[in-house]
Amino acid sequence: MSSSVAPSDSDTVVNERTALLDAGHQGQKKTTPLPKFQIAILLLALLVEPIASQSIYPYINQLVSELDITGGDERKVGYYAGLIESIFFATQALTILQWSRTSDRVGRKPVLLLGIFGLSLSMICFGLSRTLSGLIVSRCITGALNGNIGVMKSMMGELTDSTNMAQGFALMPIAFSFGATIGPMIGGALEHPQRHFPNTFPGAFWSQFPYFLPSGIAAAFSVICFLTILFFLKETLPRQRTEEKSMSALDGEALNVPQNAVEDSPVSIRSLFVPSVLIPVANYGCIAIFEMAMFALQPLFYSTPIELGGLGFDPSTIGLWMGTFGIVNGVLQTIIFAPLVNRFGVKTVFQFCAGAFIPIIALFPITNIVARQYGINWLVWFLLTCSLLLGVFMDMSFGCILMFITAAAPNKRSLGATNGLAQMTASIVRAITPATATSMFAYSIQHKLMGGYAVYVVLITASIFALRITTTKLPGSPGKRA
């Protein structure tokens, strides 16, 4: 850490109305080195989130069928599976703002530890559940106790500055993508262990709870993460960090702490409802809708027969292709995100990457038309590859908008509340978007609206209007006023 210079009378006064990045030395050209060890622990916490949440996706439909929740009506499986998947986001939307505000007062680390504990507990409960109510309660535990996403974004903002923020936030989607690749692999490979590995997992327990092993493995990852955070992660909240340094400093030792870190205090929720905060939050909610619509439609499109508007892939092909996206996404973001931001600016990169949703959706009907004419040939795979690469660029929009949200915080002690408001918005749209998108897909096919392609026309039209309204309102760069 470079030494701080005591502020002089001529320095800019930093207070609770000053945007976070404006408080920094934006004119400084030299890039501050990232605190690699602390960021590595933070990324570990981010990694376990998708491992736990997405490990259920390969077997959730099968689990619903085996528990006879639908009363033998297989047409209802998707409904109940969607309910179990969406209940997490619905519950999270009710609590994440409060957890983020709590982290502004008691510190980031305690809230993060509680969230990881809740994640581990919920996965154990999920693996032991044999009823629909048990499955729903376990997912509610995760959502109710889990304010981690907003807190981790706040910590990343506090561990970085205006010179290295692009590098830091570029790592978050990479960690999430890696976890999103590992999670489904764990769920798909370890469900029904007694059936797949009878010599290793004998006994009645594994036949009675055939999905406990993948849930238990996900919980074990969470426990390891909990212990790592407990012993090695340092508090990043300015006031908390100041108090820790005060207690450990020798008498007469000058503390290297910014003055505003002591004077700033969390602002009220009403203070966040201003354009400088709401515009980035609205953009975040917008791209969250795009992301969830894309991820909800992809497996449905891949599995639907060609004659009904899809590609007719089997589950193994779908899993392999979607896993490939996670790997490619992580590699490319590592290489090109920070250079793109440094060269073209955050806003330009955000607008381009958010706009990638439009050709992604347009490629769905185009790919199906090619498959109807020529079958699954090289052109289909070429179009799928184009869609995959565009998806990587679209995912980069999250790193960009998180920089805007971080910079929009009134002060560092309100960074948690600002991220909490953004995450609450995203959780709300993520709870309703999957069912909405898949229902429009089914309705378009069932009633042959626009040849079954009406869902794509609606999404493209809506995205054009949304992007035109929201992205143009962003300031030229994080920390500036629109």
Short mmCIF file of C-alpha atoms in Angstrom, two decimals:
data_model
loop_
_atom_site.label_atom_id
_atom_site.label_comp_id
_atom_site.label_asym_id
_atom_site.label_seq_id
_atom_site.Cartn_x
_atom_site.Cartn_y
_atom_site.Cartn_z
CA MET A 1 0.00 0.00 0.00
CA SER A 2 1.37 3.40 -0.90
CA SER A 3 1.53 5.99 1.85
CA SER A 4 -1.26 8.52 2.14
CA VAL A 5 -0.62 12.24 2.08
CA ALA A 6 -2.43 14.30 4.65
CA PRO A 7 -5.05 16.45 2.95
CA SER A 8 -4.31 20.15 2.76
CA ASP A 9 -6.77 23.00 2.73
CA SER A 10 -6.51 23.17 -1.04
CA ASP A 11 -7.44 19.54 -1.49
CA THR A 12 -10.93 18.56 -2.59
CA VAL A 13 -13.24 18.16 0.38
CA VAL A 14 -14.59 14.62 0.54
CA ASN A 15 -17.98 14.13 2.12
CA GLU A 16 -21.02 11.89 1.89
CA ARG A 17 -22.18 13.60 -1.33
CA THR A 18 -18.93 12.96 -3.18
CA ALA A 19 -19.01 10.09 -5.69
CA LEU A 20 -16.64 7.34 -4.59
CA LEU A 21 -14.15 7.56 -7.42
CA ASP A 22 -14.12 11.33 -7.32
CA ALA A 23 -12.57 10.99 -3.89
CA GLY A 24 -9.58 9.24 -5.40
CA HIS A 25 -6.70 10.68 -7.31
CA GLN A 26 -8.08 10.16 -10.78
CA GLY A 27 -5.24 12.08 -12.32
CA GLN A 28 -2.73 9.52 -11.07
CA LYS A 29 -1.44 7.52 -14.02
CA LYS A 30 0.51 4.82 -12.23
CA THR A 31 -1.57 1.67 -11.71
CA THR A 32 -1.84 0.54 -8.11
CA PRO A 33 -0.94 -3.16 -7.66
CA LEU A 34 -3.90 -5.32 -6.73
CA PRO A 35 -3.87 -6.87 -3.22
CA LYS A 36 -3.69 -10.34 -4.74
CA PHE A 37 -4.11 -12.48 -1.62
CA GLN A 38 -7.16 -10.62 -0.35
CA ILE A 39 -8.78 -10.59 -3.78
CA ALA A 40 -8.04 -14.32 -4.15
CA ILE A 41 -9.99 -15.01 -0.93
CA LEU A 42 -12.83 -12.82 -2.17
CA LEU A 43 -12.94 -14.71 -5.47
CA LEU A 44 -13.01 -18.00 -3.54
CA ALA A 45 -16.16 -16.77 -1.79
CA LEU A 46 -17.63 -15.83 -5.15
CA LEU A 47 -16.65 -19.22 -6.59
CA VAL A 48 -18.66 -21.26 -4.07
CA GLU A 49 -21.87 -19.33 -4.82
CA PRO A 50 -22.47 -20.77 -8.33
CA ILE A 51 -21.03 -24.15 -7.30
CA ALA A 52 -23.78 -24.46 -4.70
CA SER A 53 -26.62 -22.83 -6.62
CA GLN A 54 -26.00 -24.43 -10.03
CA SER A 55 -25.03 -27.92 -8.89
CA ILE A 56 -28.77 -28.70 -8.67
CA TYR A 57 -29.54 -27.82 -12.31
CA PRO A 58 -28.53 -31.16 -13.93
CA TYR A 59 -30.82 -33.19 -11.69
CA ILE A 60 -33.57 -30.85 -10.46
CA ASN A 61 -36.11 -32.09 -13.05
CA GLN A 62 -35.31 -35.70 -12.20
CA LEU A 63 -35.56 -34.96 -8.48
CA VAL A 64 -39.02 -33.43 -8.90
CA SER A 65 -40.15 -36.49 -10.89
CA GLU A 66 -38.78 -38.99 -8.37
CA LEU A 67 -40.40 -37.27 -5.39
CA ASP A 68 -43.77 -37.52 -7.19
CA ILE A 69 -44.45 -33.85 -6.56
CA THR A 70 -46.39 -33.60 -9.83
CA GLY A 71 -48.68 -36.56 -9.14
CA GLY A 72 -47.39 -38.34 -12.22
CA ASP A 73 -48.03 -35.45 -14.63
CA GLU A 74 -44.65 -34.93 -16.29
CA ARG A 75 -45.87 -31.75 -17.96
CA LYS A 76 -45.77 -30.06 -14.55
CA VAL A 77 -42.14 -30.92 -13.81
CA GLY A 78 -40.82 -27.74 -15.40
CA TYR A 79 -43.21 -25.61 -13.36
CA TYR A 80 -42.09 -27.02 -10.01
CA ALA A 81 -38.43 -27.08 -11.04
CA GLY A 82 -38.69 -23.42 -12.03
CA LEU A 83 -40.36 -22.62 -8.71
CA ILE A 84 -37.51 -24.24 -6.76
CA GLU A 85 -34.89 -22.44 -8.85
CA SER A 86 -36.57 -19.02 -8.68
CA ILE A 87 -37.46 -19.03 -4.98
CA PHE A 88 -33.84 -18.22 -4.13
CA PHE A 89 -33.91 -14.96 -6.07
CA ALA A 90 -37.34 -14.05 -4.72
CA THR A 91 -36.19 -14.51 -1.12
CA GLN A 92 -32.88 -12.78 -1.76
CA ALA A 93 -34.71 -9.75 -3.15
CA LEU A 94 -36.48 -9.35 0.22
CA THR A 95 -33.32 -9.38 2.35
CA ILE A 96 -30.24 -8.39 0.35
CA LEU A 97 -30.64 -4.64 0.78
CA GLN A 98 -30.85 -5.02 4.56
CA TRP A 99 -27.79 -7.28 4.66
CA SER A 100 -25.85 -4.81 2.53
CA ARG A 101 -26.85 -1.92 4.78
CA THR A 102 -25.86 -4.00 7.80
CA SER A 103 -22.42 -4.50 6.26
CA ASP A 104 -22.05 -0.70 6.09
CA ARG A 105 -22.42 -0.63 9.88
CA VAL A 106 -20.93 -3.81 11.36
CA GLY A 107 -18.43 -4.60 8.60
CA ARG A 108 -18.29 -6.72 5.45
CA LYS A 109 -16.64 -9.78 6.98
CA PRO A 110 -19.37 -10.75 9.52
CA VAL A 111 -22.11 -10.53 6.89
CA LEU A 112 -20.01 -12.52 4.43
CA LEU A 113 -19.39 -15.25 7.02
CA LEU A 114 -23.10 -15.48 7.85
CA GLY A 115 -23.94 -15.82 4.15
CA ILE A 116 -21.41 -18.61 3.62
CA PHE A 117 -22.74 -20.41 6.71
CA GLY A 118 -26.30 -20.13 5.38
CA LEU A 119 -25.17 -21.46 2.01
CA SER A 120 -23.60 -24.54 3.60
CA LEU A 121 -26.63 -25.16 5.83
CA SER A 122 -29.07 -24.85 2.95
CA MET A 123 -27.17 -27.34 0.77
CA ILE A 124 -27.18 -29.92 3.56
CA CYS A 125 -30.92 -29.39 4.00
CA PHE A 126 -31.48 -29.62 0.24
CA GLY A 127 -29.66 -32.97 0.04
CA LEU A 128 -31.76 -34.36 2.88
CA SER A 129 -35.13 -33.03 1.64
CA ARG A 130 -37.74 -35.51 0.43
CA THR A 131 -40.69 -33.12 0.02
CA LEU A 132 -41.42 -30.03 -2.02
CA SER A 133 -41.72 -27.93 1.14
CA GLY A 134 -38.31 -29.14 2.29
CA LEU A 135 -36.72 -28.19 -1.03
CA ILE A 136 -38.34 -24.75 -0.97
CA VAL A 137 -37.33 -24.08 2.65
CA SER A 138 -33.72 -25.00 1.91
CA ARG A 139 -33.62 -22.58 -1.01
CA CYS A 140 -35.27 -19.89 1.13
CA ILE A 141 -32.52 -20.31 3.73
CA THR A 142 -29.95 -19.53 1.07
CA GLY A 143 -31.79 -16.46 -0.16
CA ALA A 144 -32.70 -15.11 3.28
CA LEU A 145 -29.22 -15.39 4.81
CA ASN A 146 -27.25 -14.62 1.68
CA GLY A 147 -26.26 -11.02 1.14
CA ASN A 148 -22.91 -12.09 -0.19
CA ILE A 149 -23.10 -10.88 -3.78
CA GLY A 150 -23.68 -7.26 -2.84
CA VAL A 151 -21.11 -7.41 -0.04
CA MET A 152 -18.44 -8.96 -2.28
CA LYS A 153 -18.93 -6.25 -4.89
CA SER A 154 -18.55 -3.66 -2.14
CA MET A 155 -15.34 -5.30 -0.94
CA MET A 156 -13.94 -5.38 -4.46
CA GLY A 157 -14.65 -1.67 -4.75
CA GLU A 158 -12.82 -1.08 -1.46
CA LEU A 159 -9.84 -3.25 -2.40
CA THR A 160 -9.33 -1.35 -5.68
CA ASP A 161 -9.07 2.24 -6.81
CA SER A 162 -9.67 4.14 -10.05
CA THR A 163 -6.38 2.88 -11.55
CA ASN A 164 -6.96 -0.87 -11.09
CA MET A 165 -10.74 -1.20 -10.72
CA ALA A 166 -11.14 -2.64 -14.24
CA GLN A 167 -8.64 -5.37 -13.43
CA GLY A 168 -10.35 -6.19 -10.15
CA PHE A 169 -13.92 -6.29 -11.43
CA ALA A 170 -12.84 -8.29 -14.49
CA LEU A 171 -11.95 -11.14 -12.14
CA MET A 172 -15.45 -11.46 -10.66
CA PRO A 173 -17.22 -12.81 -13.77
CA ILE A 174 -14.26 -15.14 -14.30
CA ALA A 175 -14.64 -16.67 -10.84
CA PHE A 176 -18.40 -16.92 -11.26
CA SER A 177 -18.03 -18.59 -14.68
CA PHE A 178 -15.55 -21.08 -13.26
CA GLY A 179 -17.97 -21.94 -10.46
CA ALA A 180 -20.84 -22.14 -12.94
CA THR A 181 -18.79 -24.70 -14.89
CA ILE A 182 -17.82 -26.81 -11.86
CA GLY A 183 -21.26 -26.76 -10.19
CA PRO A 184 -23.23 -28.58 -12.92
CA MET A 185 -20.39 -31.08 -13.33
CA ILE A 186 -20.59 -31.95 -9.62
CA GLY A 187 -24.36 -32.28 -9.75
CA GLY A 188 -24.42 -34.35 -12.93
CA ALA A 189 -21.57 -36.69 -11.97
CA LEU A 190 -22.40 -37.36 -8.30
CA GLU A 191 -26.20 -37.72 -8.21
CA HIS A 192 -27.35 -41.28 -7.39
CA PRO A 193 -23.86 -42.36 -6.27
CA GLN A 194 -25.10 -45.81 -5.27
CA ARG A 195 -26.20 -46.40 -8.85
CA HIS A 196 -22.99 -45.10 -10.43
CA PHE A 197 -20.48 -46.19 -7.76
CA PRO A 198 -22.11 -49.13 -5.92
CA ASN A 199 -18.89 -50.37 -4.32
CA THR A 200 -17.94 -46.96 -2.95
CA PHE A 201 -21.39 -45.92 -1.71
CA PRO A 202 -23.25 -48.98 -0.37
CA GLY A 203 -25.93 -48.76 2.28
CA ALA A 204 -29.51 -47.58 2.60
CA PHE A 205 -28.60 -43.93 3.22
CA TRP A 206 -27.42 -43.31 -0.34
CA SER A 207 -30.50 -44.95 -1.83
CA GLN A 208 -32.80 -42.92 0.42
CA PHE A 209 -30.97 -39.64 -0.24
CA PRO A 210 -29.53 -40.03 -3.75
CA TYR A 211 -28.82 -36.30 -4.13
CA PHE A 212 -27.04 -35.76 -0.82
CA LEU A 213 -23.53 -36.33 -2.21
CA PRO A 214 -23.47 -33.40 -4.68
CA SER A 215 -25.17 -31.21 -2.07
CA GLY A 216 -22.67 -32.33 0.56
CA ILE A 217 -19.71 -31.62 -1.73
CA ALA A 218 -21.07 -28.11 -2.38
CA ALA A 219 -21.52 -27.63 1.38
CA ALA A 220 -17.93 -28.79 1.98
CA PHE A 221 -16.67 -26.15 -0.45
CA SER A 222 -18.63 -23.59 1.57
CA VAL A 223 -17.10 -24.76 4.86
CA ILE A 224 -13.59 -24.45 3.43
CA CYS A 225 -14.44 -20.97 2.21
CA PHE A 226 -15.90 -20.04 5.62
CA LEU A 227 -12.69 -21.03 7.44
CA THR A 228 -10.50 -19.23 4.90
CA ILE A 229 -12.48 -16.01 5.29
CA LEU A 230 -12.54 -16.33 9.08
CA PHE A 231 -8.77 -16.61 9.46
CA PHE A 232 -7.31 -14.76 6.48
CA LEU A 233 -9.69 -12.15 5.04
CA LYS A 234 -9.18 -8.62 6.35
CA GLU A 235 -12.01 -6.21 6.95
CA THR A 236 -12.32 -3.62 4.17
CA LEU A 237 -14.95 -1.27 5.63
CA PRO A 238 -13.07 2.01 6.25
CA ARG A 239 -14.28 2.66 9.80
CA GLN A 240 -13.79 -0.95 10.86
CA ARG A 241 -10.31 -0.97 9.36
CA THR A 242 -9.49 2.29 11.12
CA GLU A 243 -10.54 0.91 14.49
CA GLU A 244 -8.46 -2.24 13.96
CA LYS A 245 -5.39 -0.15 13.16
CA SER A 246 -6.03 2.14 16.16
CA MET A 247 -6.07 -0.77 18.60
CA SER A 248 -2.94 -2.37 17.15
CA ALA A 249 -0.85 0.83 16.71
CA LEU A 250 1.90 1.73 19.16
CA ASP A 251 1.58 4.91 21.17
CA GLY A 252 2.69 7.87 19.11
CA GLU A 253 2.59 6.02 15.79
CA ALA A 254 0.94 8.00 13.01
CA LEU A 255 -1.87 6.08 11.37
CA ASN A 256 -1.94 5.98 7.58
CA VAL A 257 -5.72 6.34 7.27
CA PRO A 258 -7.68 8.80 5.10
CA GLN A 259 -9.50 11.42 7.15
CA ASN A 260 -12.80 10.80 5.35
CA ALA A 261 -12.66 7.13 6.39
CA VAL A 262 -13.41 8.22 9.94
CA GLU A 263 -15.82 11.04 9.24
CA ASP A 264 -18.03 9.38 6.65
CA SER A 265 -21.12 7.54 7.82
CA PRO A 266 -23.81 5.50 6.04
CA VAL A 267 -26.50 7.60 4.40
CA SER A 268 -30.23 6.92 4.44
CA ILE A 269 -31.95 4.82 1.81
CA ARG A 270 -33.77 7.92 0.58
CA SER A 271 -30.39 9.47 -0.23
CA LEU A 272 -29.75 6.66 -2.73
CA PHE A 273 -32.85 7.49 -4.76
CA VAL A 274 -31.09 10.07 -6.91
CA PRO A 275 -30.28 9.87 -10.64
CA SER A 276 -26.56 9.35 -10.09
CA VAL A 277 -27.36 6.06 -8.29
CA LEU A 278 -30.60 4.99 -9.95
CA ILE A 279 -29.30 5.22 -13.53
CA PRO A 280 -26.49 2.65 -13.01
CA VAL A 281 -28.89 0.47 -10.97
CA ALA A 282 -31.47 0.58 -13.79
CA ASN A 283 -28.79 -0.43 -16.28
CA TYR A 284 -27.77 -3.31 -14.01
CA GLY A 285 -31.37 -4.52 -13.81
CA CYS A 286 -31.65 -4.22 -17.59
CA ILE A 287 -28.65 -6.45 -18.35
CA ALA A 288 -29.75 -8.88 -15.60
CA ILE A 289 -33.00 -9.34 -17.56
CA PHE A 290 -30.99 -9.97 -20.74
CA GLU A 291 -28.73 -12.48 -19.01
CA MET A 292 -31.54 -14.48 -17.41
CA ALA A 293 -33.60 -14.50 -20.62
CA MET A 294 -30.61 -15.83 -22.53
CA PHE A 295 -29.73 -18.51 -19.97
CA ALA A 296 -33.37 -19.58 -19.63
CA LEU A 297 -33.88 -19.89 -23.40
CA GLN A 298 -30.58 -21.59 -24.25
CA PRO A 299 -31.18 -25.06 -22.71
CA LEU A 300 -34.80 -24.95 -23.84
CA PHE A 301 -33.80 -24.06 -27.39
CA TYR A 302 -31.05 -26.68 -27.44
CA SER A 303 -33.36 -29.49 -26.23
CA THR A 304 -36.49 -28.64 -28.25
CA PRO A 305 -36.83 -30.75 -31.45
CA ILE A 306 -35.76 -29.02 -34.65
CA GLU A 307 -39.24 -29.13 -36.15
CA LEU A 308 -40.60 -27.27 -33.09
CA GLY A 309 -38.04 -24.48 -33.22
CA GLY A 310 -34.96 -25.86 -31.42
CA LEU A 311 -31.92 -28.03 -32.17
CA GLY A 312 -32.84 -31.37 -30.57
CA PHE A 313 -29.61 -31.80 -28.56
CA ASP A 314 -29.34 -34.48 -25.87
CA PRO A 315 -28.52 -33.51 -22.24
CA SER A 316 -24.83 -34.43 -22.49
CA THR A 317 -24.34 -32.20 -25.54
CA ILE A 318 -26.18 -29.35 -23.83
CA GLY A 319 -24.06 -29.69 -20.68
CA LEU A 320 -20.83 -29.83 -22.65
CA TRP A 321 -21.66 -26.78 -24.75
CA MET A 322 -22.83 -24.69 -21.79
CA GLY A 323 -19.76 -25.75 -19.82
CA THR A 324 -17.60 -24.63 -22.73
CA PHE A 325 -19.09 -21.16 -22.39
CA GLY A 326 -17.88 -20.92 -18.80
CA ILE A 327 -14.32 -21.83 -19.77
CA VAL A 328 -14.17 -19.54 -22.81
CA ASN A 329 -15.76 -16.72 -20.83
CA GLY A 330 -13.17 -16.95 -18.07
CA VAL A 331 -10.20 -17.09 -20.44
CA LEU A 332 -11.28 -14.24 -22.72
CA GLN A 333 -12.29 -11.92 -19.90
CA THR A 334 -8.91 -12.44 -18.28
CA ILE A 335 -7.14 -11.44 -21.48
CA ILE A 336 -9.20 -8.65 -23.03
CA PHE A 337 -11.54 -6.97 -20.52
CA ALA A 338 -9.12 -4.59 -18.82
CA PRO A 339 -7.33 -3.63 -22.09
CA LEU A 340 -10.69 -2.89 -23.74
CA VAL A 341 -11.77 -0.66 -20.86
CA ASN A 342 -8.43 1.15 -20.80
CA ARG A 343 -8.53 1.77 -24.55
CA PHE A 344 -12.17 2.62 -25.21
CA GLY A 345 -13.54 3.64 -21.81
CA VAL A 346 -16.04 1.98 -19.50
CA LYS A 347 -19.19 3.45 -21.04
CA THR A 348 -18.29 2.56 -24.64
CA VAL A 349 -17.41 -1.02 -23.68
CA PHE A 350 -20.62 -1.30 -21.65
CA GLN A 351 -22.82 -0.08 -24.50
CA PHE A 352 -21.21 -2.46 -26.99
CA CYS A 353 -21.33 -5.47 -24.65
CA ALA A 354 -24.93 -4.86 -23.52
CA GLY A 355 -25.92 -4.48 -27.17
CA ALA A 356 -24.52 -7.96 -27.89
CA PHE A 357 -27.80 -9.35 -26.52
CA ILE A 358 -29.61 -8.30 -29.71
CA PRO A 359 -27.56 -10.46 -32.15
CA ILE A 360 -27.51 -13.30 -29.60
CA ILE A 361 -31.31 -13.47 -29.64
CA ALA A 362 -31.42 -13.00 -33.43
CA LEU A 363 -29.16 -16.04 -33.84
CA PHE A 364 -31.72 -18.36 -32.19
CA PRO A 365 -34.23 -18.40 -35.08
CA ILE A 366 -31.46 -18.14 -37.70
CA THR A 367 -29.77 -21.26 -36.30
CA ASN A 368 -33.06 -23.15 -36.25
CA ILE A 369 -33.82 -22.18 -39.84
CA VAL A 370 -30.41 -23.49 -40.94
CA ALA A 371 -30.95 -26.71 -38.95
CA ARG A 372 -34.36 -27.23 -40.60
CA GLN A 373 -32.85 -26.83 -44.04
CA TYR A 374 -29.54 -28.71 -43.68
CA GLY A 375 -29.61 -30.52 -40.33
CA ILE A 376 -26.95 -30.10 -37.64
CA ASN A 377 -23.96 -29.26 -39.86
CA TRP A 378 -20.85 -27.07 -39.66
CA LEU A 379 -22.88 -23.91 -40.24
CA VAL A 380 -25.02 -24.61 -37.18
CA TRP A 381 -21.91 -25.03 -35.04
CA PHE A 382 -20.42 -21.87 -36.51
CA LEU A 383 -23.55 -19.90 -35.56
CA LEU A 384 -23.49 -21.43 -32.07
CA THR A 385 -19.84 -20.41 -31.73
CA CYS A 386 -20.72 -16.85 -32.74
CA SER A 387 -23.47 -16.85 -30.12
CA LEU A 388 -21.04 -18.15 -27.50
CA LEU A 389 -18.49 -15.41 -28.24
CA LEU A 390 -21.18 -12.73 -28.19
CA GLY A 391 -22.29 -14.13 -24.83
CA VAL A 392 -18.77 -13.56 -23.49
CA PHE A 393 -18.91 -9.92 -24.57
CA MET A 394 -22.37 -9.54 -23.08
CA ASP A 395 -21.07 -10.89 -19.77
CA MET A 396 -18.39 -8.18 -19.76
CA SER A 397 -21.15 -5.59 -19.38
CA PHE A 398 -21.50 -6.69 -15.74
CA GLY A 399 -17.91 -5.75 -14.94
CA CYS A 400 -18.49 -2.34 -16.52
CA ILE A 401 -21.74 -1.54 -14.74
CA LEU A 402 -20.33 -2.62 -11.37
CA MET A 403 -17.68 0.07 -11.81
CA PHE A 404 -20.41 2.66 -12.38
CA ILE A 405 -22.36 1.43 -9.33
CA THR A 406 -19.25 1.51 -7.13
CA ALA A 407 -18.45 5.05 -8.27
CA ALA A 408 -22.06 6.16 -7.66
CA ALA A 409 -21.93 5.38 -3.93
CA PRO A 410 -22.23 8.64 -1.90
CA ASN A 411 -19.27 7.52 0.23
CA LYS A 412 -17.39 4.38 1.18
CA ARG A 413 -19.61 3.72 4.19
CA SER A 414 -22.63 3.59 1.85
CA LEU A 415 -21.08 1.29 -0.73
CA GLY A 416 -22.86 -1.75 0.73
CA ALA A 417 -26.29 -0.10 0.57
CA THR A 418 -25.66 1.05 -3.00
CA ASN A 419 -24.65 -2.45 -4.11
CA GLY A 420 -27.52 -3.90 -2.10
CA LEU A 421 -30.03 -1.72 -3.96
CA ALA A 422 -28.53 -2.87 -7.27
CA GLN A 423 -28.54 -6.52 -6.25
CA MET A 424 -32.12 -6.31 -4.97
CA THR A 425 -33.16 -4.97 -8.36
CA ALA A 426 -31.31 -7.77 -10.13
CA SER A 427 -32.79 -10.41 -7.81
CA ILE A 428 -36.33 -9.23 -8.54
CA VAL A 429 -35.91 -9.45 -12.31
CA ARG A 430 -34.02 -12.75 -12.03
CA ALA A 431 -36.92 -14.24 -10.10
CA ILE A 432 -39.47 -13.47 -12.82
CA THR A 433 -37.49 -13.40 -16.08
CA PRO A 434 -36.84 -17.17 -16.57
CA ALA A 435 -40.52 -18.15 -16.30
CA THR A 436 -41.54 -15.20 -18.47
CA ALA A 437 -39.03 -16.01 -21.23
CA THR A 438 -39.74 -19.74 -21.31
CA SER A 439 -43.50 -19.14 -21.23
CA MET A 440 -43.24 -16.81 -24.22
CA PHE A 441 -41.14 -19.46 -26.00
CA ALA A 442 -43.77 -22.15 -25.38
CA TYR A 443 -46.67 -19.85 -26.29
CA SER A 444 -45.00 -18.80 -29.55
CA ILE A 445 -44.49 -22.42 -30.58
CA GLN A 446 -47.89 -23.62 -29.40
CA HIS A 447 -49.77 -20.94 -31.33
CA LYS A 448 -47.22 -20.65 -34.18
CA LEU A 449 -46.93 -16.92 -33.71
CA MET A 450 -44.64 -15.56 -36.45
CA GLY A 451 -43.74 -19.13 -37.30
CA GLY A 452 -42.95 -19.84 -33.63
CA TYR A 453 -40.36 -17.05 -33.51
CA ALA A 454 -42.48 -14.32 -31.87
CA VAL A 455 -40.58 -14.60 -28.57
CA TYR A 456 -37.39 -13.43 -30.27
CA VAL A 457 -39.10 -10.48 -31.93
CA VAL A 458 -40.51 -9.37 -28.57
CA LEU A 459 -37.14 -9.68 -26.81
CA ILE A 460 -35.21 -7.87 -29.55
CA THR A 461 -37.74 -5.03 -29.70
CA ALA A 462 -37.81 -4.65 -25.92
CA SER A 463 -34.01 -4.71 -25.67
CA ILE A 464 -33.57 -2.01 -28.31
CA PHE A 465 -35.90 0.34 -26.45
CA ALA A 466 -34.38 -0.53 -23.05
CA LEU A 467 -30.80 0.02 -24.21
CA ARG A 468 -31.68 3.28 -25.95
CA ILE A 469 -33.31 4.65 -22.80
CA THR A 470 -30.88 3.42 -20.13
CA THR A 471 -27.34 3.33 -21.53
CA THR A 472 -27.45 6.84 -22.97
CA LYS A 473 -28.18 8.24 -19.49
CA LEU A 474 -24.94 6.92 -18.00
CA PRO A 475 -22.17 9.46 -17.33
CA GLY A 476 -19.13 9.47 -19.61
CA SER A 477 -17.09 7.52 -17.06
CA PRO A 478 -17.56 6.20 -13.49
CA GLY A 479 -17.46 8.98 -10.95
CA LYS A 480 -18.67 11.72 -13.29
CA ARG A 481 -22.17 13.13 -13.32
CA ALA A 482 -24.46 12.34 -16.24
#
